[in-house]
Coordinates of C-alpha atoms in Angstrom, one line a residue:
Chain S
M22 CA -21.8 24.4 6.8
G23 CA -21.0 23.2 3.3
E24 CA -18.8 20.4 2.2
A25 CA -15.2 20.4 0.5
I26 CA -14.9 17.8 -2.1
V27 CA -11.5 17.5 -3.9
V28 CA -11.2 16.0 -7.5
T29 CA -8.0 14.3 -7.9
S30 CA -6.1 11.7 -10.1
G31 CA -2.5 11.6 -9.5
K32 CA -2.0 11.1 -13.5
G33 CA -2.2 14.2 -15.6
G34 CA -4.8 14.5 -18.6
V35 CA -7.5 12.2 -17.4
G36 CA -10.0 14.9 -16.9
K37 CA -9.9 16.2 -13.4
T38 CA -10.6 19.8 -14.3
T39 CA -13.4 19.0 -16.9
T40 CA -14.9 16.6 -14.2
S41 CA -14.6 19.5 -11.5
A42 CA -16.3 22.1 -13.9
N43 CA -19.1 19.7 -14.7
I44 CA -20.0 18.4 -11.2
G45 CA -20.1 21.9 -10.2
T46 CA -22.2 23.0 -13.0
A47 CA -24.5 20.1 -12.2
L48 CA -24.9 20.8 -8.6
A49 CA -25.7 24.3 -9.5
L50 CA -28.3 23.0 -11.7
M51 CA -29.8 21.5 -8.9
E52 CA -29.9 24.7 -7.2
K53 CA -27.2 24.2 -4.7
K54 CA -24.7 26.9 -3.9
V55 CA -21.4 25.7 -5.4
C56 CA -17.8 27.2 -5.4
L57 CA -15.0 25.8 -7.5
I58 CA -11.5 26.1 -6.4
D59 CA -8.7 25.7 -8.9
T60 CA -5.4 24.8 -7.2
D61 CA -3.3 24.3 -10.1
I62 CA -0.9 27.3 -9.6
G63 CA 0.8 28.1 -13.0
L64 CA -1.3 26.0 -15.1
R65 CA -4.7 27.1 -14.3
N66 CA -7.5 25.7 -17.0
L67 CA -10.6 25.7 -14.9
D68 CA -11.5 29.4 -15.7
V69 CA -11.1 28.4 -19.4
I70 CA -13.5 25.4 -19.4
M71 CA -16.0 27.4 -17.5
G72 CA -15.8 30.4 -20.0
L73 CA -14.6 32.8 -17.2
E74 CA -11.0 33.6 -18.0
N75 CA -11.7 37.1 -19.1
R76 CA -13.0 38.0 -15.8
I77 CA -10.2 37.2 -13.6
I78 CA -8.9 40.0 -11.4
Y79 CA -7.4 38.4 -8.5
D80 CA -6.5 35.3 -7.6
I81 CA -5.9 32.6 -4.9
V82 CA -2.5 33.6 -4.3
D83 CA -3.8 37.2 -3.9
V84 CA -6.2 36.1 -1.3
I85 CA -3.6 34.0 0.7
E86 CA -1.0 37.0 0.6
E87 CA -3.9 39.5 1.6
R88 CA -3.7 41.4 -1.4
C89 CA -7.6 41.2 -1.5
K90 CA -10.6 40.1 0.2
L91 CA -11.8 36.5 -0.5
S92 CA -15.0 37.8 -2.0
Q93 CA -13.1 40.0 -4.3
A94 CA -11.4 37.2 -5.9
M95 CA -14.5 35.1 -6.3
I96 CA -15.9 35.1 -9.7
K97 CA -19.5 34.6 -10.3
D98 CA -20.6 32.4 -13.1
K99 CA -22.4 34.0 -15.9
R100 CA -25.0 31.4 -16.0
F101 CA -25.8 30.7 -12.5
D102 CA -26.0 33.2 -9.5
D103 CA -25.1 30.6 -7.1
L104 CA -22.1 29.2 -8.8
A105 CA -18.6 31.1 -8.3
L106 CA -15.1 30.2 -9.1
L107 CA -12.0 31.0 -7.2
P108 CA -9.1 30.9 -9.9
A109 CA -5.6 29.8 -9.4
A110 CA -2.6 32.2 -10.2
Q111 CA -1.0 32.1 -13.4
T112 CA 2.3 33.9 -12.7
S113 CA 2.9 34.0 -9.1
D114 CA 5.3 31.6 -7.2
K115 CA 3.8 28.0 -6.4
T116 CA 5.2 28.0 -3.0
A117 CA 2.7 30.9 -1.7
V118 CA 0.0 28.4 -1.2
T119 CA 0.1 26.5 2.1
T120 CA -2.0 23.8 3.8
E121 CA -2.9 26.4 6.2
G122 CA -3.9 29.0 3.7
M123 CA -6.0 26.5 1.8
K124 CA -7.7 25.4 5.0
K125 CA -8.6 29.1 6.0
I126 CA -9.9 29.7 2.7
V127 CA -12.0 26.4 2.6
Q128 CA -13.3 27.2 5.9
E129 CA -14.6 30.6 4.9
L130 CA -16.2 29.4 1.9
K131 CA -18.0 26.6 3.8
Q132 CA -20.2 29.5 5.6
T133 CA -21.7 30.4 2.3
Y134 CA -21.7 27.5 -0.1
D135 CA -23.2 24.0 0.0
Y136 CA -20.4 22.5 -2.2
I137 CA -16.9 23.5 -2.6
I138 CA -15.3 21.6 -5.7
I139 CA -11.6 21.6 -5.4
D140 CA -9.7 20.9 -8.8
C141 CA -6.4 19.2 -7.7
P142 CA -3.2 19.6 -10.0
A143 CA -1.5 16.5 -11.2
G144 CA 1.1 14.8 -9.3
I145 CA 1.5 14.0 -5.5
E146 CA 3.7 17.0 -4.7
Q147 CA 2.7 20.1 -2.6
G148 CA 0.0 20.9 -4.9
F149 CA -1.7 17.9 -4.2
Q150 CA -1.0 18.1 -0.4
N151 CA -2.7 21.8 -0.5
A152 CA -5.6 20.6 -2.3
T153 CA -6.5 17.5 -0.3
A154 CA -5.7 19.1 3.2
A155 CA -9.0 21.3 3.4
A156 CA -11.3 18.5 1.9
D157 CA -13.9 16.5 3.5
K158 CA -14.3 14.1 0.9
A159 CA -12.4 13.0 -2.2
I160 CA -13.4 12.0 -5.8
V161 CA -10.7 10.0 -7.5
I162 CA -10.9 10.1 -11.6
T163 CA -9.3 7.4 -13.7
T164 CA -9.5 6.3 -17.2
P165 CA -9.6 2.8 -18.3
E166 CA -5.8 2.8 -18.9
K167 CA -3.2 0.7 -16.9
S168 CA -1.1 3.7 -16.0
S169 CA -3.9 5.8 -15.0
V170 CA -5.4 3.2 -12.7
R171 CA -1.9 2.6 -11.2
D172 CA -1.7 6.3 -10.4
A173 CA -5.4 6.3 -9.0
D174 CA -4.2 3.5 -6.7
R175 CA -1.3 5.4 -5.4
I176 CA -3.4 8.4 -4.9
I177 CA -6.1 6.5 -2.8
G178 CA -3.2 5.0 -0.8
L179 CA -2.0 8.7 -0.1
L180 CA -5.7 9.7 0.9
E181 CA -5.9 7.0 3.5
N182 CA -3.3 9.1 5.4
E183 CA -5.5 12.2 5.3
N184 CA -8.4 12.8 7.4
I185 CA -10.8 12.3 4.8
E186 CA -13.6 9.9 4.0
P187 CA -13.0 6.8 1.6
P188 CA -12.8 8.2 -1.8
R189 CA -15.1 7.6 -4.6
L190 CA -14.3 6.6 -8.1
V191 CA -15.1 8.2 -11.5
I192 CA -14.3 6.2 -14.6
N193 CA -13.8 8.8 -17.2
R194 CA -13.3 8.5 -21.0
I195 CA -14.7 5.0 -21.5
R196 CA -14.9 4.0 -25.2
N197 CA -17.4 1.1 -25.3
H198 CA -16.1 -0.7 -28.2
M199 CA -12.5 -0.8 -27.0
M200 CA -14.0 -2.2 -23.7
K201 CA -16.1 -4.8 -25.3
N202 CA -13.0 -6.2 -27.3
G203 CA -11.0 -6.3 -24.3
D204 CA -8.6 -3.6 -25.5
M205 CA -9.3 -1.3 -22.6
L206 CA -9.7 -2.3 -18.9
D207 CA -13.0 -3.4 -18.0
I208 CA -15.1 -1.4 -15.4
D209 CA -15.2 -4.5 -13.1
D210 CA -11.6 -5.0 -13.4
I211 CA -10.8 -1.3 -12.3
I212 CA -13.2 -1.6 -9.5
Q213 CA -11.6 -4.7 -8.2
I214 CA -8.3 -3.5 -8.3
L215 CA -8.9 -0.2 -6.6
S216 CA -11.6 -1.7 -4.3
I217 CA -13.3 1.8 -3.7
D218 CA -17.0 2.7 -4.5
L219 CA -18.0 3.8 -8.0
I220 CA -19.7 7.2 -8.0
G221 CA -19.9 7.5 -11.9
I222 CA -18.7 6.5 -15.5
V223 CA -18.4 8.9 -18.1
I224 CA -18.0 7.8 -21.8
D225 CA -15.6 9.5 -24.2
D226 CA -17.8 11.9 -26.0
D227 CA -16.8 14.5 -28.7
S228 CA -19.1 16.9 -27.2
V229 CA -16.9 17.2 -24.2
I230 CA -14.0 18.6 -25.9
K231 CA -16.4 20.8 -28.1
A232 CA -18.1 22.1 -24.7
S233 CA -14.3 22.8 -23.0
N234 CA -13.3 24.9 -26.2
S235 CA -16.3 26.9 -26.1
G236 CA -16.6 27.7 -22.3
E237 CA -19.7 26.1 -21.8
P238 CA -19.5 22.9 -19.5
V239 CA -21.1 20.1 -21.2
A240 CA -23.6 19.3 -18.4
L241 CA -25.5 22.1 -19.5
Q242 CA -26.1 20.9 -22.9
G243 CA -28.9 18.6 -23.5
N244 CA -28.7 14.8 -23.7
S245 CA -25.3 13.9 -24.8
K246 CA -24.0 10.7 -22.9
A247 CA -21.3 12.6 -21.0
S248 CA -23.7 15.3 -20.1
V249 CA -26.2 12.9 -18.5
A250 CA -23.2 11.0 -16.8
Y251 CA -21.9 14.3 -15.0
R252 CA -25.5 15.1 -13.8
N253 CA -26.1 11.7 -12.4
I254 CA -22.6 12.0 -10.5
A255 CA -24.1 15.3 -9.0
R256 CA -27.3 13.5 -8.2
R257 CA -25.2 10.7 -6.4
I258 CA -23.2 13.4 -4.5
L259 CA -26.7 14.7 -3.2
G260 CA -27.4 11.0 -2.0
E261 CA -29.8 9.9 -4.8
T262 CA -29.8 6.3 -6.0
V263 CA -29.2 6.5 -9.6
P264 CA -28.3 3.6 -11.7
L265 CA -25.3 3.4 -13.8
Q266 CA -25.7 4.4 -17.4
S267 CA -25.8 1.7 -20.1
L268 CA -22.8 1.7 -22.4
D269 CA -24.5 0.5 -25.3
E270 CA -25.3 2.9 -28.2
E271 CA -28.9 3.6 -28.6
K272 CA -30.2 1.7 -31.6
G273 CA -32.2 3.1 -34.4
V274 CA -35.7 1.9 -35.4
F275 CA -34.6 -0.1 -38.3
Q276 CA -31.7 -1.7 -36.0
K277 CA -34.3 -2.7 -33.7
L278 CA -36.6 -4.2 -36.3
K279 CA -33.6 -6.3 -37.7
N280 CA -32.8 -7.6 -34.2
F281 CA -36.9 -8.3 -33.8
I282 CA -36.8 -10.4 -36.9
G283 CA -33.7 -12.2 -36.1
I284 CA -31.3 -10.6 -38.9
R285 CA -27.7 -10.4 -37.7
S286 CA -26.3 -7.2 -38.5
Chain Q
M64 CA 26.0 -22.3 51.3
F65 CA 26.9 -24.3 48.5
D66 CA 30.2 -26.0 49.4
G67 CA 31.6 -25.9 45.7
N68 CA 32.1 -29.5 45.5
G69 CA 30.8 -30.8 42.1
T70 CA 30.0 -27.3 40.6
I71 CA 31.7 -28.4 37.5
T72 CA 31.1 -31.6 35.6
I73 CA 32.8 -32.5 32.3
K74 CA 31.6 -35.3 30.0
G75 CA 32.9 -36.5 26.9
T76 CA 30.6 -37.5 24.2
K77 CA 31.1 -38.5 20.5
D78 CA 30.5 -34.7 19.6
G79 CA 33.2 -33.6 21.9
L80 CA 33.2 -32.3 25.5
T81 CA 29.9 -31.2 27.6
L82 CA 30.5 -28.9 30.6
F83 CA 27.9 -28.9 33.2
I84 CA 27.9 -25.9 35.3
N85 CA 25.7 -26.2 38.5
D86 CA 23.2 -23.5 38.5
R87 CA 23.0 -23.6 42.3
A88 CA 26.6 -22.3 42.7
S89 CA 27.6 -18.7 42.4
F90 CA 29.0 -17.6 38.9
D91 CA 32.3 -16.7 40.7
N92 CA 32.7 -20.2 42.4
A93 CA 32.0 -21.9 39.4
I94 CA 34.6 -19.9 37.5
N95 CA 37.1 -20.6 40.2
E96 CA 36.6 -24.3 40.2
L97 CA 36.6 -24.3 36.4
A98 CA 40.1 -22.5 36.5
E99 CA 41.2 -25.2 38.9
K100 CA 40.1 -28.0 36.9
L101 CA 41.4 -26.7 33.8
S102 CA 44.8 -26.1 35.2
E103 CA 45.0 -29.7 35.9
Y104 CA 45.0 -30.3 32.2
T105 CA 47.8 -29.2 29.6
P106 CA 47.4 -30.1 26.1
K107 CA 49.9 -31.0 23.8
K108 CA 50.3 -28.4 20.6
D109 CA 49.6 -31.0 18.1
E110 CA 46.3 -32.3 19.4
P111 CA 43.0 -31.5 17.7
I112 CA 40.8 -28.8 18.8
V113 CA 37.7 -30.2 20.9
P114 CA 34.4 -28.6 20.6
V115 CA 32.7 -28.1 24.2
T116 CA 28.8 -27.4 24.7
V117 CA 28.4 -25.7 28.0
K118 CA 25.2 -26.5 29.7
L119 CA 24.1 -24.1 32.1
G120 CA 20.9 -25.5 33.7
N121 CA 18.6 -22.8 34.8
R122 CA 21.2 -19.9 35.0
Y123 CA 21.1 -17.0 32.7
I124 CA 24.6 -15.6 31.9
N125 CA 25.1 -12.2 30.1
D126 CA 27.4 -11.5 27.3
E127 CA 30.2 -10.5 29.3
Q128 CA 30.1 -13.7 31.3
K129 CA 29.9 -15.4 28.1
Q130 CA 33.0 -13.9 27.0
Q131 CA 34.9 -14.7 30.2
L132 CA 33.9 -18.4 29.7
E133 CA 35.0 -18.5 26.3
K134 CA 38.4 -16.7 26.9
M135 CA 39.1 -19.2 29.9
I136 CA 38.2 -22.3 28.0
G137 CA 39.8 -21.4 24.8
N138 CA 43.0 -20.0 26.4
N139 CA 46.0 -22.4 26.1
H140 CA 43.6 -25.2 25.9
R141 CA 42.6 -26.8 22.7
F142 CA 39.0 -26.3 23.4
S143 CA 36.5 -24.2 21.5
I144 CA 33.1 -23.4 22.9
E145 CA 30.6 -24.7 20.4
A146 CA 27.5 -23.7 22.1
F147 CA 25.9 -22.3 25.4
D148 CA 22.9 -24.2 26.4
S149 CA 20.7 -22.8 29.0
N150 CA 17.1 -23.4 30.3
V151 CA 16.5 -19.8 30.8
I152 CA 16.6 -16.6 28.3
H153 CA 16.4 -13.0 28.8
R154 CA 12.9 -11.4 28.5
E155 CA 13.7 -9.2 25.8
E156 CA 15.1 -12.2 23.7
A157 CA 12.0 -14.0 24.6
L158 CA 9.8 -11.2 23.4
K159 CA 11.7 -10.9 20.2
W160 CA 11.5 -14.8 19.9
K161 CA 7.5 -14.6 20.4
Q162 CA 7.3 -11.7 17.8
E163 CA 9.3 -13.7 15.2
S164 CA 7.5 -16.8 15.7
D165 CA 3.8 -15.1 15.6
I166 CA 1.6 -14.7 12.5
Q167 CA 0.7 -11.0 12.0
V168 CA -2.7 -10.6 10.7
V169 CA -3.0 -7.4 8.7
N170 CA -6.3 -6.1 7.1
K171 CA -5.9 -3.9 4.3
V172 CA -5.3 -3.4 0.7
V173 CA -1.5 -2.6 0.0
R174 CA -1.6 -0.1 -2.6
S175 CA 0.8 1.3 -5.3
G176 CA 3.8 2.9 -3.6
Q177 CA 2.9 1.3 -0.2
V178 CA 5.1 -1.2 1.5
L179 CA 4.1 -3.5 4.3
E180 CA 7.2 -5.0 6.4
N181 CA 6.8 -7.5 9.0
T182 CA 8.9 -9.7 11.2
G183 CA 7.6 -13.1 11.4
D184 CA 4.7 -14.7 9.4
L185 CA 2.4 -12.3 7.7
L186 CA -1.3 -13.3 7.0
L187 CA -2.6 -10.6 4.7
I188 CA -6.6 -10.2 4.3
G189 CA -6.5 -8.1 1.2
D190 CA -4.9 -7.5 -2.1
V191 CA -1.4 -6.5 -3.0
N192 CA -2.0 -4.1 -6.0
P193 CA 0.6 -3.4 -8.8
G194 CA 3.6 -1.4 -7.4
G195 CA 2.5 -2.5 -3.8
K196 CA 5.0 -4.4 -1.5
V197 CA 5.0 -6.7 1.1
S198 CA 7.8 -8.3 2.8
A199 CA 8.3 -10.7 5.9
T200 CA 11.1 -12.5 7.4
G201 CA 8.9 -15.7 7.6
N202 CA 6.1 -16.9 5.2
I203 CA 3.5 -14.7 3.4
F204 CA 0.3 -15.7 3.1
V205 CA -2.4 -13.4 1.1
M206 CA -5.9 -14.1 1.3
G207 CA -6.6 -11.7 -2.0
S208 CA -5.1 -11.0 -5.1
L209 CA -1.2 -10.8 -5.2
L210 CA -0.3 -8.5 -7.9
G211 CA 2.6 -6.5 -6.5
I212 CA 6.0 -7.7 -5.1
A213 CA 6.3 -10.1 -2.1
H214 CA 9.2 -11.1 -0.3
A215 CA 9.3 -13.8 2.0
G216 CA 12.5 -15.0 4.2
Q217 CA 13.7 -11.5 4.1
N218 CA 16.6 -12.3 6.4
G219 CA 17.8 -15.4 4.4
D220 CA 15.3 -18.2 5.3
R221 CA 15.2 -20.2 2.0
E222 CA 12.5 -22.3 3.2
A223 CA 10.0 -19.6 3.3
V224 CA 6.9 -19.7 1.0
I225 CA 4.5 -17.3 -0.4
A226 CA 0.9 -18.2 -0.8
A227 CA -2.0 -16.4 -2.3
S228 CA -5.7 -17.0 -3.1
Y229 CA -5.0 -15.3 -6.6
M230 CA -1.5 -15.2 -7.6
N231 CA -0.3 -13.0 -10.5
P232 CA 2.7 -10.9 -9.0
S233 CA 5.0 -8.9 -10.8
Q234 CA 7.7 -10.3 -8.7
L235 CA 8.4 -13.2 -6.1
R236 CA 11.3 -12.8 -3.7
I237 CA 12.3 -15.6 -1.2
A238 CA 15.3 -15.0 0.7
D239 CA 17.9 -14.2 -2.0
Y240 CA 16.2 -15.3 -4.8
I241 CA 14.0 -13.4 -7.3
S242 CA 11.5 -14.4 -10.0
R243 CA 9.5 -12.2 -12.2
A244 CA 6.5 -12.4 -14.5
P245 CA 7.0 -13.1 -17.9
D246 CA 7.1 -10.3 -20.4
Y247 CA 3.8 -11.3 -21.9
E248 CA 0.3 -10.7 -20.4
T249 CA -0.6 -13.6 -18.2
D250 CA -4.0 -14.7 -16.3
G251 CA -2.6 -15.6 -12.9
V252 CA -3.3 -18.7 -10.9
Y253 CA -5.6 -19.4 -7.8
L254 CA -4.6 -20.8 -4.8
E255 CA -1.0 -21.5 -5.6
C256 CA 2.4 -20.8 -3.7
G257 CA 5.7 -19.7 -4.4
L258 CA 8.7 -21.6 -2.9
I259 CA 12.5 -22.3 -3.6
D260 CA 12.9 -25.6 -5.4
N261 CA 16.4 -26.9 -4.5
T262 CA 16.8 -29.2 -7.5
Q263 CA 15.9 -26.5 -10.0
N264 CA 17.7 -23.8 -7.9
K265 CA 14.9 -21.4 -8.6
I266 CA 11.5 -20.2 -7.4
V267 CA 8.8 -22.4 -8.8
I268 CA 5.0 -21.8 -8.3
D269 CA 2.9 -24.6 -7.5
R270 CA -0.3 -25.8 -6.2
L271 CA -0.9 -25.0 -2.4
Q272 CA -1.1 -28.9 -1.8
V273 CA 2.4 -29.5 -2.6
L274 CA 3.3 -27.4 0.6
S275 CA 2.4 -30.3 2.9
S276 CA 4.8 -32.4 1.5
M277 CA 7.6 -29.8 0.5
R278 CA 7.4 -27.8 3.9
K279 CA 6.1 -30.3 6.4
D280 CA 7.5 -28.1 9.3
I281 CA 5.2 -25.0 8.2
S282 CA 2.6 -25.4 11.0
G283 CA 5.2 -26.5 13.6
F284 CA 5.9 -23.9 16.2
E285 CA 9.4 -25.4 16.6
R286 CA 10.3 -24.3 13.2
R287 CA 9.2 -20.6 13.9
M288 CA 11.1 -20.6 17.3
L289 CA 14.2 -21.9 15.6
N290 CA 14.3 -19.8 12.3
G291 CA 12.4 -17.0 13.3

């Protein structure tokens, strides 16, 4: 039996879809069978970030309304055999998806996949209800901004009512220099307010946007900070203990030498 | 059987009349005797109204009986019933009383959008996050950070206080008073309390230590019994 993890945040634009794509990809890199579900009906993005947009024939609404079989709607990833995507509908009526329908689909997918990553839409309406109804675990995404932390807090409160394990937190889009100056909320401040376990921090990295545009999740690409961060989150999901990434920029040899002999830069 | 003599005793005090009704007589007997006693007395029109306290001893009377007494005594006589005083109360009333005088302990984080309401005093072990709200008819004590809204003395008790380990609320409300945080960012304070200052006629925040002089009765059971 696999486990279903919903990725949610309340606020829009904090990186739910990017995180879903990268956690899924990173888990697949570690040879797990992973399925991504996009539940943002009408505003689907996950397929674009995964670079699978052109291959969509059927979507989640087709499965729920029984126009096709679940296996027909699943899109196999072009890089991994064990990674698949169930895309959201772009044109159909939102109300077609119900909590029962979602539960049925996830239950069926759990038979074949180790991890089912559910990408939740922004907001706390029906779409959120659908996405969380079928999940066993939750990951809450926030950025170091007040409004985003506020919404994450609200979401954590709502998740308490669901039959779900206590959610874990990803702090996304960290800008180190702003945090140092105190222009951004501190990681400790955020954890203190939300009082849930941290599962990862991701630095705001240009490579993430570049990767999204090219349809290649950043987790696949080398050693950029964000890439390592997402792979660390995946390892923590698997139960490994991985220390948090250091926020400091790596210093060049010259800089190190200057520090060594005590010249302030 | 009780013979009916001395069922009703009337005494004059400086605050008006006290009417004792012996709790061993039946209510009907007492009513009859009271009617007899009252008929002996016809007041003049211009006499001032005399307040009456009815002492019932170990007798419980319901609202209907109370009305009956009020009607009898108030009717044509220049009396008005000030209070009923009984040694016994109804079970439901007692339970309500107990609930209102209890301290309710809640152990959770009140998050944005969540509201925690309570009758009596509230002891919250956990934080109140921005956007969250706690309210109580009595006092509120937060062992944690109070960052959201707290409303003490919700039913109008102006003596109620709000205390917190760390106080940086967006609003404090006590009874019908409201105070809010300033528009600039503040750091918050540790181990302080909010209460209504009667001289300034507003909510002030002060060290917890002032409570022992400003609200002496806060620990007393009596206060909670009387104010709920």
